[in-house]
PDB file of C-alpha atoms in Angstrom:
ATOM      1  CA  MET A  19     111.899 159.334 168.336  1.00 46.00           C
ATOM      2  CA  PHE A  20     111.020 155.746 169.326  1.00 65.00           C
ATOM      3  CA  GLY A  21     112.277 153.682 166.294  1.00 80.00           C
ATOM      4  CA  LEU A  22     115.555 152.036 166.277  1.00 79.00           C
ATOM      5  CA  THR A  23     118.077 152.782 163.763  1.00 87.00           C
ATOM      6  CA  LYS A  24     118.911 150.242 161.422  1.00 86.00           C
ATOM      7  CA  ARG A  25     122.104 150.070 163.202  1.00 89.00           C
ATOM      8  CA  GLU A  26     119.773 148.787 166.458  1.00 87.00           C
ATOM      9  CA  GLN A  27     118.125 147.094 164.407  1.00 88.00           C
ATOM     10  CA  ARG A  28     120.628 144.940 162.988  1.00 91.00           C
ATOM     11  CA  TRP A  29     122.496 144.666 166.608  1.00 92.00           C
ATOM     12  CA  LYS A  30     119.184 143.583 167.741  1.00 90.00           C
ATOM     13  CA  ALA A  31     118.075 140.638 165.160  1.00 92.00           C
ATOM     14  CA  GLU A  32     121.670 139.351 165.219  1.00 94.00           C
ATOM     15  CA  GLN A  33     121.908 139.212 169.298  1.00 95.00           C
ATOM     16  CA  GLN A  34     117.920 137.333 169.305  1.00 95.00           C
ATOM     17  CA  ALA A  35     120.182 134.872 166.566  1.00 96.00           C
ATOM     18  CA  ALA A  36     122.399 135.020 169.071  1.00 96.00           C
ATOM     19  CA  ASP A  37     120.327 134.077 171.491  1.00 95.00           C
ATOM     20  CA  LEU A  38     118.561 131.520 169.477  1.00 96.00           C
ATOM     21  CA  TYR A  39     122.159 129.762 169.073  1.00 96.00           C
ATOM     22  CA  LEU A  40     122.810 129.874 172.542  1.00 96.00           C
ATOM     23  CA  SER A  41     118.978 128.180 173.429  1.00 96.00           C
ATOM     24  CA  LEU A  42     119.736 125.363 170.632  1.00 97.00           C
ATOM     25  CA  VAL A  43     123.605 124.375 171.358  1.00 97.00           C
ATOM     26  CA  GLY A  44     122.492 124.277 175.342  1.00 97.00           C
ATOM     27  CA  THR A  45     119.533 121.816 173.677  1.00 97.00           C
ATOM     28  CA  THR A  46     121.860 119.994 172.323  1.00 98.00           C
ATOM     29  CA  LEU A  47     124.141 119.511 174.799  1.00 97.00           C
ATOM     30  CA  LYS A  48     121.479 118.435 177.065  1.00 98.00           C
ATOM     31  CA  ALA A  49     120.266 116.002 174.468  1.00 98.00           C
ATOM     32  CA  ALA A  50     123.569 114.673 173.963  1.00 98.00           C
ATOM     33  CA  ALA A  51     124.038 114.419 177.721  1.00 98.00           C
ATOM     34  CA  ALA A  52     120.697 112.166 178.235  1.00 98.00           C
ATOM     35  CA  VAL A  53     121.797 110.014 175.571  1.00 98.00           C
ATOM     36  CA  ARG A  54     125.129 109.162 177.066  1.00 97.00           C
ATOM     37  CA  VAL A  55     122.864 108.523 180.408  1.00 98.00           C
ATOM     38  CA  ALA A  56     120.444 106.360 178.290  1.00 98.00           C
ATOM     39  CA  GLU A  57     123.535 104.210 176.785  1.00 98.00           C
ATOM     40  CA  VAL A  58     125.170 103.555 180.090  1.00 97.00           C
ATOM     41  CA  GLU A  59     121.734 102.535 181.251  1.00 97.00           C
ATOM     42  CA  ALA A  60     121.101  99.969 178.611  1.00 98.00           C
ATOM     43  CA  ASP A  61     124.847  98.659 178.974  1.00 97.00           C
ATOM     44  CA  ALA A  62     124.350  97.861 181.906  1.00 97.00           C
ATOM     45  CA  GLU A  63     120.777  96.559 181.649  1.00 97.00           C
ATOM     46  CA  LEU A  64     122.341  94.671 178.819  1.00 98.00           C
ATOM     47  CA  VAL A  65     124.923  92.807 180.990  1.00 98.00           C
ATOM     48  CA  ARG A  66     122.477  92.187 183.985  1.00 98.00           C
ATOM     49  CA  LEU A  67     120.174  90.396 180.846  1.00 98.00           C
ATOM     50  CA  ARG A  68     123.445  88.442 179.419  1.00 98.00           C
ATOM     51  CA  GLN A  69     124.154  87.306 183.330  1.00 98.00           C
ATOM     52  CA  GLU A  70     120.894  85.848 183.729  1.00 98.00           C
ATOM     53  CA  ASN A  71     120.162  84.440 180.574  1.00 98.00           C
ATOM     54  CA  ALA A  72     123.836  82.641 181.275  1.00 98.00           C
ATOM     55  CA  SER A  73     122.277  81.740 184.761  1.00 98.00           C
ATOM     56  CA  LEU A  74     119.034  80.182 183.045  1.00 98.00           C
ATOM     57  CA  VAL A  75     121.013  78.378 180.271  1.00 98.00           C
ATOM     58  CA  SER A  76     122.940  76.762 183.112  1.00 98.00           C
ATOM     59  CA  ASP A  77     119.760  76.482 185.098  1.00 98.00           C
ATOM     60  CA  LEU A  78     118.707  74.548 181.746  1.00 98.00           C
ATOM     61  CA  GLN A  79     121.094  72.149 181.280  1.00 98.00           C
ATOM     62  CA  MET A  80     121.324  71.085 184.721  1.00 98.00           C
ATOM     63  CA  SER A  81     117.520  70.634 184.707  1.00 98.00           C
ATOM     64  CA  THR A  82     117.921  69.008 181.081  1.00 98.00           C
ATOM     65  CA  ARG A  83     120.537  66.550 182.394  1.00 98.00           C
ATOM     66  CA  VAL A  84     118.613  65.470 185.552  1.00 98.00           C
ATOM     67  CA  ILE A  85     115.374  64.999 183.626  1.00 98.00           C
ATOM     68  CA  ASN A  86     117.643  62.788 181.556  1.00 98.00           C
ATOM     69  CA  MET A  87     119.099  60.934 184.379  1.00 98.00           C
ATOM     70  CA  GLN A  88     115.357  60.345 185.602  1.00 98.00           C
ATOM     71  CA  ILE A  89     115.051  58.899 182.317  1.00 98.00           C
ATOM     72  CA  GLN A  90     116.990  56.408 182.747  1.00 98.00           C
ATOM     73  CA  THR A  91     115.911  55.322 185.912  1.00 98.00           C
ATOM     74  CA  ILE A  92     113.121  55.204 184.039  1.00 98.00           C
ATOM     75  CA  LYS A  93     113.761  52.778 181.700  1.00 98.00           C
ATOM     76  CA  GLU A  94     115.792  50.282 183.983  1.00 97.00           C
ATOM     77  CA  LEU A  95     113.265  50.514 186.154  1.00 97.00           C
ATOM     78  CA  GLU A  96     110.403  49.262 182.949  1.00 97.00           C
ATOM     79  CA  ALA A  97     113.625  46.535 182.534  1.00 95.00           C
ATOM     80  CA  GLN A  98     113.593  45.875 185.505  1.00 95.00           C
ATOM     81  CA  ILE A  99     109.522  45.035 185.419  1.00 94.00           C
ATOM     82  CA  ALA A 100     109.833  43.638 182.313  1.00 94.00           C
ATOM     83  CA  ALA A 101     111.870  40.914 183.839  1.00 93.00           C
ATOM     84  CA  LEU A 102     110.362  40.246 186.492  1.00 93.00           C
ATOM     85  CA  SER A 103     107.076  39.988 184.216  1.00 90.00           C
ATOM     86  CA  ASN A 104     108.171  37.839 181.975  1.00 86.00           C
ATOM     87  CA  GLY A 105     110.156  35.142 185.323  1.00 76.00           C
ATOM     88  CA  ASN A 106     107.133  34.847 186.461  1.00 70.00           C
ATOM     89  CA  ARG A 107     105.093  33.887 183.387  1.00 65.00           C
ATOM     90  CA  GLY A 108     106.144  30.143 184.045  1.00 55.00           C
ATOM     91  CA  GLN A 109     104.635  29.813 187.718  1.00 58.00           C
ATOM     92  CA  PRO A 110     101.087  29.763 189.060  1.00 52.00           C
TER      93      PRO A 110
END
């Protein structure tokens, strides 16, 4: 009297399987949405990093130009010092 008929047992098993399937589908959809959000965030971070990298490359190029100009100035000053030193050698 308290047991389920075979039909009721089958219906209960099918219901449990359907519930499990719906749970799996829900979890899959949530995971897919989380992946999409992570991809969008990663793409935005990649764009930011590329912009930062471009800015740093530009800064490096500017610093390199300034350093090269300073090196050139130092060489010119050294040449002038050498010329002045050579010109003063004959004088007491």
